[in-house]
Amino acid sequence: GAVVSQHPSWVICKSGTSVKIECRSLDFQATTMFWYRQFPKQSLMLMATSNEGSKATYEQGVEKDKFLINHASLTLSTLTVTSAHPEDSSFYICSARDTLGTSGRADTGELFFGEGSRLTVL
Amino acid sequence: GQNIDQPTEMTATEGAIVQINCTYQTSGFNGLFWYQQHAGEAPTFLSYNVLDGLEEKGRFSSFLSRSKGYSYLLLKELQMKDSASYLCAAMDSNYQLIWGAGTKLIIKP
């Protein structure tokens, strides 16, 4: 299947600092990428939908000024957690669909997930 | 509102068969997905159903009944490595995925 790469896998930072997480589609172009947060023993929670060349769409309750999303190209979306605090510690996962079929496969609606980034804020 | 229901936890024995049920209510429907997620890892795709019936893929099969808003994931010949959470997700008319909370499957020897 199509490949999505996420970096970094693990990050530990001090409270008040900012952390950037990258999500790349390696073998297809993605006009839309999704950012999720997952707390221990809970399901995925959609934070925002990242749209290439336009503003991200945030879910209710997600602060857009705190979680900055940039989707500058068809293969890269970034999530920046600004002024991180311990309560932001979580597993952040991105995903994308190959809606353009650029991987050579028809779009079945399947989401391709990055490996996830575990953020720990001290 | 939109809602996905699946059991929180299930236990099964190695070599046995287990069925994980999922019911959904969405605004429109564009398919039902099952994902497997091991602790600390991202979800991996298992199956996609958009038409009624059973889709078989090796040891795993997925069933869908659109009229009943119901799906199940069937796992045969259970192996210890199948211990994971299984996430049910339905795609609504806007092609957004509505996620269930996941079913934690515990496999015992």
PDB file of C-alpha atoms in Angstrom:
ATOM      1  CA  GLY A   1       0.000   0.000   0.000  1.00  0.00           C
ATOM      2  CA  ALA A   2       0.861   3.657  -0.020  1.00  0.00           C
ATOM      3  CA  VAL A   3       3.406   4.826   2.551  1.00  0.00           C
ATOM      4  CA  VAL A   4       3.131   7.647   5.037  1.00  0.00           C
ATOM      5  CA  SER A   5       6.146   8.556   7.128  1.00  0.00           C
ATOM      6  CA  GLN A   6       5.980  10.540  10.343  1.00  0.00           C
ATOM      7  CA  HIS A   7       8.870  12.150  12.185  1.00  0.00           C
ATOM      8  CA  PRO A   8       9.960  12.219  14.952  1.00  0.00           C
ATOM      9  CA  SER A   9       8.739   8.979  16.517  1.00  0.00           C
ATOM     10  CA  TRP A  10       9.543  10.140  20.023  1.00  0.00           C
ATOM     11  CA  VAL A  11      10.054  13.598  21.409  1.00  0.00           C
ATOM     12  CA  ILE A  12      10.559  14.862  24.921  1.00  0.00           C
ATOM     13  CA  CYS A  13      10.460  18.577  25.531  1.00  0.00           C
ATOM     14  CA  LYS A  14      10.254  21.081  28.342  1.00  0.00           C
ATOM     15  CA  SER A  15       7.039  22.835  29.180  1.00  0.00           C
ATOM     16  CA  GLY A  16       6.637  26.036  27.215  1.00  0.00           C
ATOM     17  CA  THR A  17       8.613  24.959  24.182  1.00  0.00           C
ATOM     18  CA  SER A  18       7.255  24.204  20.717  1.00  0.00           C
ATOM     19  CA  VAL A  19       7.472  20.908  18.907  1.00  0.00           C
ATOM     20  CA  LYS A  20       7.062  20.241  15.189  1.00  0.00           C
ATOM     21  CA  ILE A  21       5.904  16.900  13.818  1.00  0.00           C
ATOM     22  CA  GLU A  22       6.197  16.102  10.125  1.00  0.00           C
ATOM     23  CA  CYS A  23       3.966  13.848   8.071  1.00  0.00           C
ATOM     24  CA  ARG A  24       5.065  12.843   4.579  1.00  0.00           C
ATOM     25  CA  SER A  25       3.375  10.782   1.902  1.00  0.00           C
ATOM     26  CA  LEU A  26       6.291   8.979   0.289  1.00  0.00           C
ATOM     27  CA  ASP A  27       4.819   7.437  -2.841  1.00  0.00           C
ATOM     28  CA  PHE A  28       1.657   9.400  -3.467  1.00  0.00           C
ATOM     29  CA  GLN A  29       0.321  12.913  -3.376  1.00  0.00           C
ATOM     30  CA  ALA A  30      -2.167  13.847  -0.715  1.00  0.00           C
ATOM     31  CA  THR A  31      -4.338  16.938  -0.996  1.00  0.00           C
ATOM     32  CA  THR A  32      -5.708  16.149   2.442  1.00  0.00           C
ATOM     33  CA  MET A  33      -4.049  14.766   5.545  1.00  0.00           C
ATOM     34  CA  PHE A  34      -5.581  14.108   8.921  1.00  0.00           C
ATOM     35  CA  TRP A  35      -4.088  14.678  12.340  1.00  0.00           C
ATOM     36  CA  TYR A  36      -5.213  12.590  15.293  1.00  0.00           C
ATOM     37  CA  ARG A  37      -4.408  12.512  18.964  1.00  0.00           C
ATOM     38  CA  GLN A  38      -4.687   9.406  21.047  1.00  0.00           C
ATOM     39  CA  PHE A  39      -4.502   9.295  24.827  1.00  0.00           C
ATOM     40  CA  PRO A  40      -3.672   5.998  26.561  1.00  0.00           C
ATOM     41  CA  LYS A  41      -6.371   3.358  26.246  1.00  0.00           C
ATOM     42  CA  GLN A  42      -8.569   5.673  24.188  1.00  0.00           C
ATOM     43  CA  SER A  43      -9.509   5.748  20.547  1.00  0.00           C
ATOM     44  CA  LEU A  44      -8.228   8.096  17.917  1.00  0.00           C
ATOM     45  CA  MET A  45      -9.556  11.627  18.134  1.00  0.00           C
ATOM     46  CA  LEU A  46      -9.492  13.684  14.976  1.00  0.00           C
ATOM     47  CA  MET A  47      -7.876  17.027  15.687  1.00  0.00           C
ATOM     48  CA  ALA A  48      -7.852  18.634  12.273  1.00  0.00           C
ATOM     49  CA  THR A  49      -7.948  18.086   8.557  1.00  0.00           C
ATOM     50  CA  SER A  50      -4.962  19.528   6.729  1.00  0.00           C
ATOM     51  CA  ASN A  51      -5.621  20.855   3.230  1.00  0.00           C
ATOM     52  CA  GLU A  52      -2.826  21.515   0.762  1.00  0.00           C
ATOM     53  CA  GLY A  53      -2.574  25.181  -0.057  1.00  0.00           C
ATOM     54  CA  SER A  54      -5.318  26.320   2.282  1.00  0.00           C
ATOM     55  CA  LYS A  55      -6.156  26.577   5.951  1.00  0.00           C
ATOM     56  CA  ALA A  56      -6.669  23.491   8.042  1.00  0.00           C
ATOM     57  CA  THR A  57     -10.092  22.601   9.352  1.00  0.00           C
ATOM     58  CA  TYR A  58     -10.072  22.082  13.106  1.00  0.00           C
ATOM     59  CA  GLU A  59     -12.447  19.933  15.105  1.00  0.00           C
ATOM     60  CA  GLN A  60     -14.487  21.482  17.847  1.00  0.00           C
ATOM     61  CA  GLY A  61     -12.489  22.059  20.983  1.00  0.00           C
ATOM     62  CA  VAL A  62      -9.090  21.998  19.265  1.00  0.00           C
ATOM     63  CA  GLU A  63      -7.210  25.296  19.570  1.00  0.00           C
ATOM     64  CA  LYS A  64      -5.929  26.300  16.161  1.00  0.00           C
ATOM     65  CA  ASP A  65      -3.439  28.760  17.642  1.00  0.00           C
ATOM     66  CA  LYS A  66      -1.934  26.051  19.778  1.00  0.00           C
ATOM     67  CA  PHE A  67      -1.839  23.316  17.167  1.00  0.00           C
ATOM     68  CA  LEU A  68      -0.490  24.953  14.039  1.00  0.00           C
ATOM     69  CA  ILE A  69      -0.897  22.987  10.856  1.00  0.00           C
ATOM     70  CA  ASN A  70       0.879  23.716   7.589  1.00  0.00           C
ATOM     71  CA  HIS A  71       0.298  21.724   4.415  1.00  0.00           C
ATOM     72  CA  ALA A  72       2.703  23.436   2.071  1.00  0.00           C
ATOM     73  CA  SER A  73       3.025  20.694  -0.521  1.00  0.00           C
ATOM     74  CA  LEU A  74       1.188  17.630  -1.752  1.00  0.00           C
ATOM     75  CA  THR A  75       3.529  15.363   0.214  1.00  0.00           C
ATOM     76  CA  LEU A  76       4.123  17.201   3.477  1.00  0.00           C
ATOM     77  CA  SER A  77       1.991  18.384   6.359  1.00  0.00           C
ATOM     78  CA  THR A  78       3.378  19.604   9.668  1.00  0.00           C
ATOM     79  CA  LEU A  79       1.804  19.912  13.092  1.00  0.00           C
ATOM     80  CA  THR A  80       3.421  22.313  15.544  1.00  0.00           C
ATOM     81  CA  VAL A  81       2.423  22.093  19.181  1.00  0.00           C
ATOM     82  CA  THR A  82       3.135  25.574  20.478  1.00  0.00           C
ATOM     83  CA  SER A  83       3.946  26.321  24.115  1.00  0.00           C
ATOM     84  CA  ALA A  84       3.531  22.680  24.985  1.00  0.00           C
ATOM     85  CA  HIS A  85       2.343  21.696  28.451  1.00  0.00           C
ATOM     86  CA  PRO A  86       2.277  18.313  30.210  1.00  0.00           C
ATOM     87  CA  GLU A  87      -1.381  17.837  29.310  1.00  0.00           C
ATOM     88  CA  ASP A  88      -0.373  17.900  25.636  1.00  0.00           C
ATOM     89  CA  SER A  89       1.591  14.700  26.158  1.00  0.00           C
ATOM     90  CA  SER A  90       0.001  12.198  23.841  1.00  0.00           C
ATOM     91  CA  PHE A  91       0.413  10.016  20.781  1.00  0.00           C
ATOM     92  CA  TYR A  92      -0.046  12.088  17.635  1.00  0.00           C
ATOM     93  CA  ILE A  93      -0.793  10.272  14.394  1.00  0.00           C
ATOM     94  CA  CYS A  94      -1.241  11.530  10.857  1.00  0.00           C
ATOM     95  CA  SER A  95      -2.975   9.819   7.979  1.00  0.00           C
ATOM     96  CA  ALA A  96      -3.711  10.465   4.335  1.00  0.00           C
ATOM     97  CA  ARG A  97      -5.805   9.098   1.522  1.00  0.00           C
ATOM     98  CA  ASP A  98      -4.578   8.626  -2.001  1.00  0.00           C
ATOM     99  CA  THR A  99      -7.539  10.460  -3.497  1.00  0.00           C
ATOM    100  CA  LEU A 100      -5.595  11.402  -6.618  1.00  0.00           C
ATOM    101  CA  GLY A 101      -4.524   7.835  -7.289  1.00  0.00           C
ATOM    102  CA  THR A 102      -0.915   8.923  -7.709  1.00  0.00           C
ATOM    103  CA  SER A 103       0.356   5.706  -6.146  1.00  0.00           C
ATOM    104  CA  GLY A 104      -1.128   3.876  -9.103  1.00  0.00           C
ATOM    105  CA  ARG A 105      -3.879   2.340  -6.978  1.00  0.00           C
ATOM    106  CA  ALA A 106      -7.543   3.236  -6.990  1.00  0.00           C
ATOM    107  CA  ASP A 107      -8.778   5.169  -3.971  1.00  0.00           C
ATOM    108  CA  THR A 108     -10.723   2.767  -1.796  1.00  0.00           C
ATOM    109  CA  GLY A 109     -11.102   5.279   0.980  1.00  0.00           C
ATOM    110  CA  GLU A 110      -8.384   3.527   2.925  1.00  0.00           C
ATOM    111  CA  LEU A 111      -6.408   5.759   5.245  1.00  0.00           C
ATOM    112  CA  PHE A 112      -2.661   5.288   5.319  1.00  0.00           C
ATOM    113  CA  PHE A 113      -1.212   6.092   8.710  1.00  0.00           C
ATOM    114  CA  GLY A 114       2.148   7.421   9.749  1.00  0.00           C
ATOM    115  CA  GLU A 115       4.030   5.605  12.469  1.00  0.00           C
ATOM    116  CA  GLY A 116       2.884   8.069  15.098  1.00  0.00           C
ATOM    117  CA  SER A 117       4.784  10.494  17.294  1.00  0.00           C
ATOM    118  CA  ARG A 118       4.818  10.127  21.041  1.00  0.00           C
ATOM    119  CA  LEU A 119       5.163  13.505  22.708  1.00  0.00           C
ATOM    120  CA  THR A 120       6.144  13.808  26.356  1.00  0.00           C
ATOM    121  CA  VAL A 121       6.148  17.271  27.854  1.00  0.00           C
ATOM    122  CA  LEU A 122       8.017  17.575  31.129  1.00  0.00           C
TER     123      LEU A 122
ATOM    124  CA  GLY B   1     -25.890  12.144  15.986  1.00  0.00           C
ATOM    125  CA  GLN B   2     -23.186   9.898  14.653  1.00  0.00           C
ATOM    126  CA  ASN B   3     -22.112   6.972  16.772  1.00  0.00           C
ATOM    127  CA  ILE B   4     -20.077   3.787  16.681  1.00  0.00           C
ATOM    128  CA  ASP B   5     -20.501   1.049  19.278  1.00  0.00           C
ATOM    129  CA  GLN B   6     -18.184  -1.870  19.843  1.00  0.00           C
ATOM    130  CA  PRO B   7     -17.299  -3.890  22.938  1.00  0.00           C
ATOM    131  CA  THR B   8     -14.541  -2.502  25.112  1.00  0.00           C
ATOM    132  CA  GLU B   9     -12.705  -5.742  25.661  1.00  0.00           C
ATOM    133  CA  MET B  10     -12.844  -9.393  24.642  1.00  0.00           C
ATOM    134  CA  THR B  11     -10.857 -12.445  25.629  1.00  0.00           C
ATOM    135  CA  ALA B  12     -10.241 -15.519  23.499  1.00  0.00           C
ATOM    136  CA  THR B  13      -8.017 -18.569  23.423  1.00  0.00           C
ATOM    137  CA  GLU B  14      -5.138 -19.180  21.047  1.00  0.00           C
ATOM    138  CA  GLY B  15      -6.307 -21.222  18.061  1.00  0.00           C
ATOM    139  CA  ALA B  16      -9.957 -20.312  18.546  1.00  0.00           C
ATOM    140  CA  ILE B  17     -12.296 -18.009  16.630  1.00  0.00           C
ATOM    141  CA  VAL B  18     -13.550 -14.628  17.833  1.00  0.00           C
ATOM    142  CA  GLN B  19     -16.115 -12.226  16.416  1.00  0.00           C
ATOM    143  CA  ILE B  20     -15.953  -8.523  17.191  1.00  0.00           C
ATOM    144  CA  ASN B  21     -19.207  -6.691  16.555  1.00  0.00           C
ATOM    145  CA  CYS B  22     -19.709  -3.082  15.589  1.00  0.00           C
ATOM    146  CA  THR B  23     -22.905  -1.069  15.144  1.00  0.00           C
ATOM    147  CA  TYR B  24     -22.952   2.348  13.587  1.00  0.00           C
ATOM    148  CA  GLN B  25     -25.157   5.353  12.998  1.00  0.00           C
ATOM    149  CA  THR B  26     -23.899   7.922  10.537  1.00  0.00           C
ATOM    150  CA  SER B  27     -25.152  10.724   8.329  1.00  0.00           C
ATOM    151  CA  GLY B  28     -24.917   8.886   5.056  1.00  0.00           C
ATOM    152  CA  PHE B  29     -22.623   5.948   4.565  1.00  0.00           C
ATOM    153  CA  ASN B  30     -19.588   5.357   2.399  1.00  0.00           C
ATOM    154  CA  GLY B  31     -18.144   2.221   3.895  1.00  0.00           C
ATOM    155  CA  LEU B  32     -17.008   0.502   7.061  1.00  0.00           C
ATOM    156  CA  PHE B  33     -13.363   0.014   7.986  1.00  0.00           C
ATOM    157  CA  TRP B  34     -11.580  -2.217  10.457  1.00  0.00           C
ATOM    158  CA  TYR B  35      -8.117  -1.362  11.726  1.00  0.00           C
ATOM    159  CA  GLN B  36      -5.774  -3.207  14.041  1.00  0.00           C
ATOM    160  CA  GLN B  37      -3.688  -1.262  16.523  1.00  0.00           C
ATOM    161  CA  HIS B  38      -0.990  -2.702  18.733  1.00  0.00           C
ATOM    162  CA  ALA B  39      -0.172  -0.748  21.855  1.00  0.00           C
ATOM    163  CA  GLY B  40       1.990   2.268  21.136  1.00  0.00           C
ATOM    164  CA  GLU B  41       1.740   1.865  17.376  1.00  0.00           C
ATOM    165  CA  ALA B  42      -0.309   3.446  14.606  1.00  0.00           C
ATOM    166  CA  PRO B  43      -3.366   1.603  13.279  1.00  0.00           C
ATOM    167  CA  THR B  44      -2.979  -0.740  10.317  1.00  0.00           C
ATOM    168  CA  PHE B  45      -5.699  -1.369   7.764  1.00  0.00           C
ATOM    169  CA  LEU B  46      -7.511  -4.689   7.893  1.00  0.00           C
ATOM    170  CA  SER B  47     -10.628  -4.405   5.759  1.00  0.00           C
ATOM    171  CA  TYR B  48     -13.134  -2.225   3.977  1.00  0.00           C
ATOM    172  CA  ASN B  49     -16.791  -3.121   3.306  1.00  0.00           C
ATOM    173  CA  VAL B  50     -19.240  -0.972   1.406  1.00  0.00           C
ATOM    174  CA  LEU B  51     -21.584  -3.675   0.075  1.00  0.00           C
ATOM    175  CA  ASP B  52     -23.546  -6.152   2.158  1.00  0.00           C
ATOM    176  CA  GLY B  53     -21.887  -9.470   2.734  1.00  0.00           C
ATOM    177  CA  LEU B  54     -18.739 -11.150   3.860  1.00  0.00           C
ATOM    178  CA  GLU B  55     -15.238 -10.259   2.711  1.00  0.00           C
ATOM    179  CA  GLU B  56     -12.623 -12.874   3.478  1.00  0.00           C
ATOM    180  CA  LYS B  57      -8.936 -12.145   3.678  1.00  0.00           C
ATOM    181  CA  GLY B  58      -6.882 -14.973   5.081  1.00  0.00           C
ATOM    182  CA  ARG B  59      -7.601 -15.534   8.759  1.00  0.00           C
ATOM    183  CA  PHE B  60      -9.608 -12.339   8.941  1.00  0.00           C
ATOM    184  CA  SER B  61     -13.103 -11.784   7.527  1.00  0.00           C
ATOM    185  CA  SER B  62     -15.386  -8.779   7.737  1.00  0.00           C
ATOM    186  CA  PHE B  63     -19.149  -8.673   7.349  1.00  0.00           C
ATOM    187  CA  LEU B  64     -21.482  -5.779   6.671  1.00  0.00           C
ATOM    188  CA  SER B  65     -25.240  -5.322   6.832  1.00  0.00           C
ATOM    189  CA  ARG B  66     -26.133  -1.796   5.726  1.00  0.00           C
ATOM    190  CA  SER B  67     -29.804  -2.173   6.571  1.00  0.00           C
ATOM    191  CA  LYS B  68     -28.943  -3.089  10.150  1.00  0.00           C
ATOM    192  CA  GLY B  69     -26.015  -0.687  10.549  1.00  0.00           C
ATOM    193  CA  TYR B  70     -23.951  -3.633  11.652  1.00  0.00           C
ATOM    194  CA  SER B  71     -20.564  -5.116  10.953  1.00  0.00           C
ATOM    195  CA  TYR B  72     -18.345  -7.740  12.478  1.00  0.00           C
ATOM    196  CA  LEU B  73     -14.722  -8.737  12.220  1.00  0.00           C
ATOM    197  CA  LEU B  74     -14.075 -12.460  12.433  1.00  0.00           C
ATOM    198  CA  LEU B  75     -10.651 -13.708  13.400  1.00  0.00           C
ATOM    199  CA  LYS B  76      -9.875 -17.404  12.945  1.00  0.00           C
ATOM    200  CA  GLU B  77      -7.013 -19.557  14.205  1.00  0.00           C
ATOM    201  CA  LEU B  78      -6.106 -16.923  16.735  1.00  0.00           C
ATOM    202  CA  GLN B  79      -2.442 -16.305  17.386  1.00  0.00           C
ATOM    203  CA  MET B  80      -0.851 -14.520  20.309  1.00  0.00           C
ATOM    204  CA  LYS B  81       0.223 -11.717  17.963  1.00  0.00           C
ATOM    205  CA  ASP B  82      -3.450 -10.973  17.325  1.00  0.00           C
ATOM    206  CA  SER B  83      -3.629  -9.430  20.785  1.00  0.00           C
ATOM    207  CA  ALA B  84      -4.366  -5.802  19.939  1.00  0.00           C
ATOM    208  CA  SER B  85      -7.115  -3.241  19.779  1.00  0.00           C
ATOM    209  CA  TYR B  86      -9.480  -3.473  16.831  1.00  0.00           C
ATOM    210  CA  LEU B  87     -10.991  -0.216  15.657  1.00  0.00           C
ATOM    211  CA  CYS B  88     -14.241   0.007  13.742  1.00  0.00           C
ATOM    212  CA  ALA B  89     -14.765   3.166  11.693  1.00  0.00           C
ATOM    213  CA  ALA B  90     -17.629   4.222   9.445  1.00  0.00           C
ATOM    214  CA  MET B  91     -17.294   6.770   6.665  1.00  0.00           C
ATOM    215  CA  ASP B  92     -20.118   9.275   6.459  1.00  0.00           C
ATOM    216  CA  SER B  93     -21.520  11.153   3.483  1.00  0.00           C
ATOM    217  CA  ASN B  94     -18.731  13.739   3.741  1.00  0.00           C
ATOM    218  CA  TYR B  95     -16.136  10.972   3.557  1.00  0.00           C
ATOM    219  CA  GLN B  96     -15.185  11.604   7.170  1.00  0.00           C
ATOM    220  CA  LEU B  97     -14.348   8.620   9.342  1.00  0.00           C
ATOM    221  CA  ILE B  98     -16.304   8.183  12.548  1.00  0.00           C
ATOM    222  CA  TRP B  99     -14.220   6.050  14.897  1.00  0.00           C
ATOM    223  CA  GLY B 100     -15.301   3.575  17.527  1.00  0.00           C
ATOM    224  CA  ALA B 101     -13.435   3.463  20.820  1.00  0.00           C
ATOM    225  CA  GLY B 102     -11.839   0.161  19.871  1.00  0.00           C
ATOM    226  CA  THR B 103     -12.096  -3.371  21.205  1.00  0.00           C
ATOM    227  CA  LYS B 104      -9.126  -4.654  23.141  1.00  0.00           C
ATOM    228  CA  LEU B 105      -8.653  -8.318  22.277  1.00  0.00           C
ATOM    229  CA  ILE B 106      -6.740 -10.432  24.771  1.00  0.00           C
ATOM    230  CA  ILE B 107      -5.494 -13.812  23.572  1.00  0.00           C
ATOM    231  CA  LYS B 108      -4.736 -16.453  26.181  1.00  0.00           C
ATOM    232  CA  PRO B 109      -2.601 -19.549  25.574  1.00  0.00           C
TER     233      PRO B 109
END
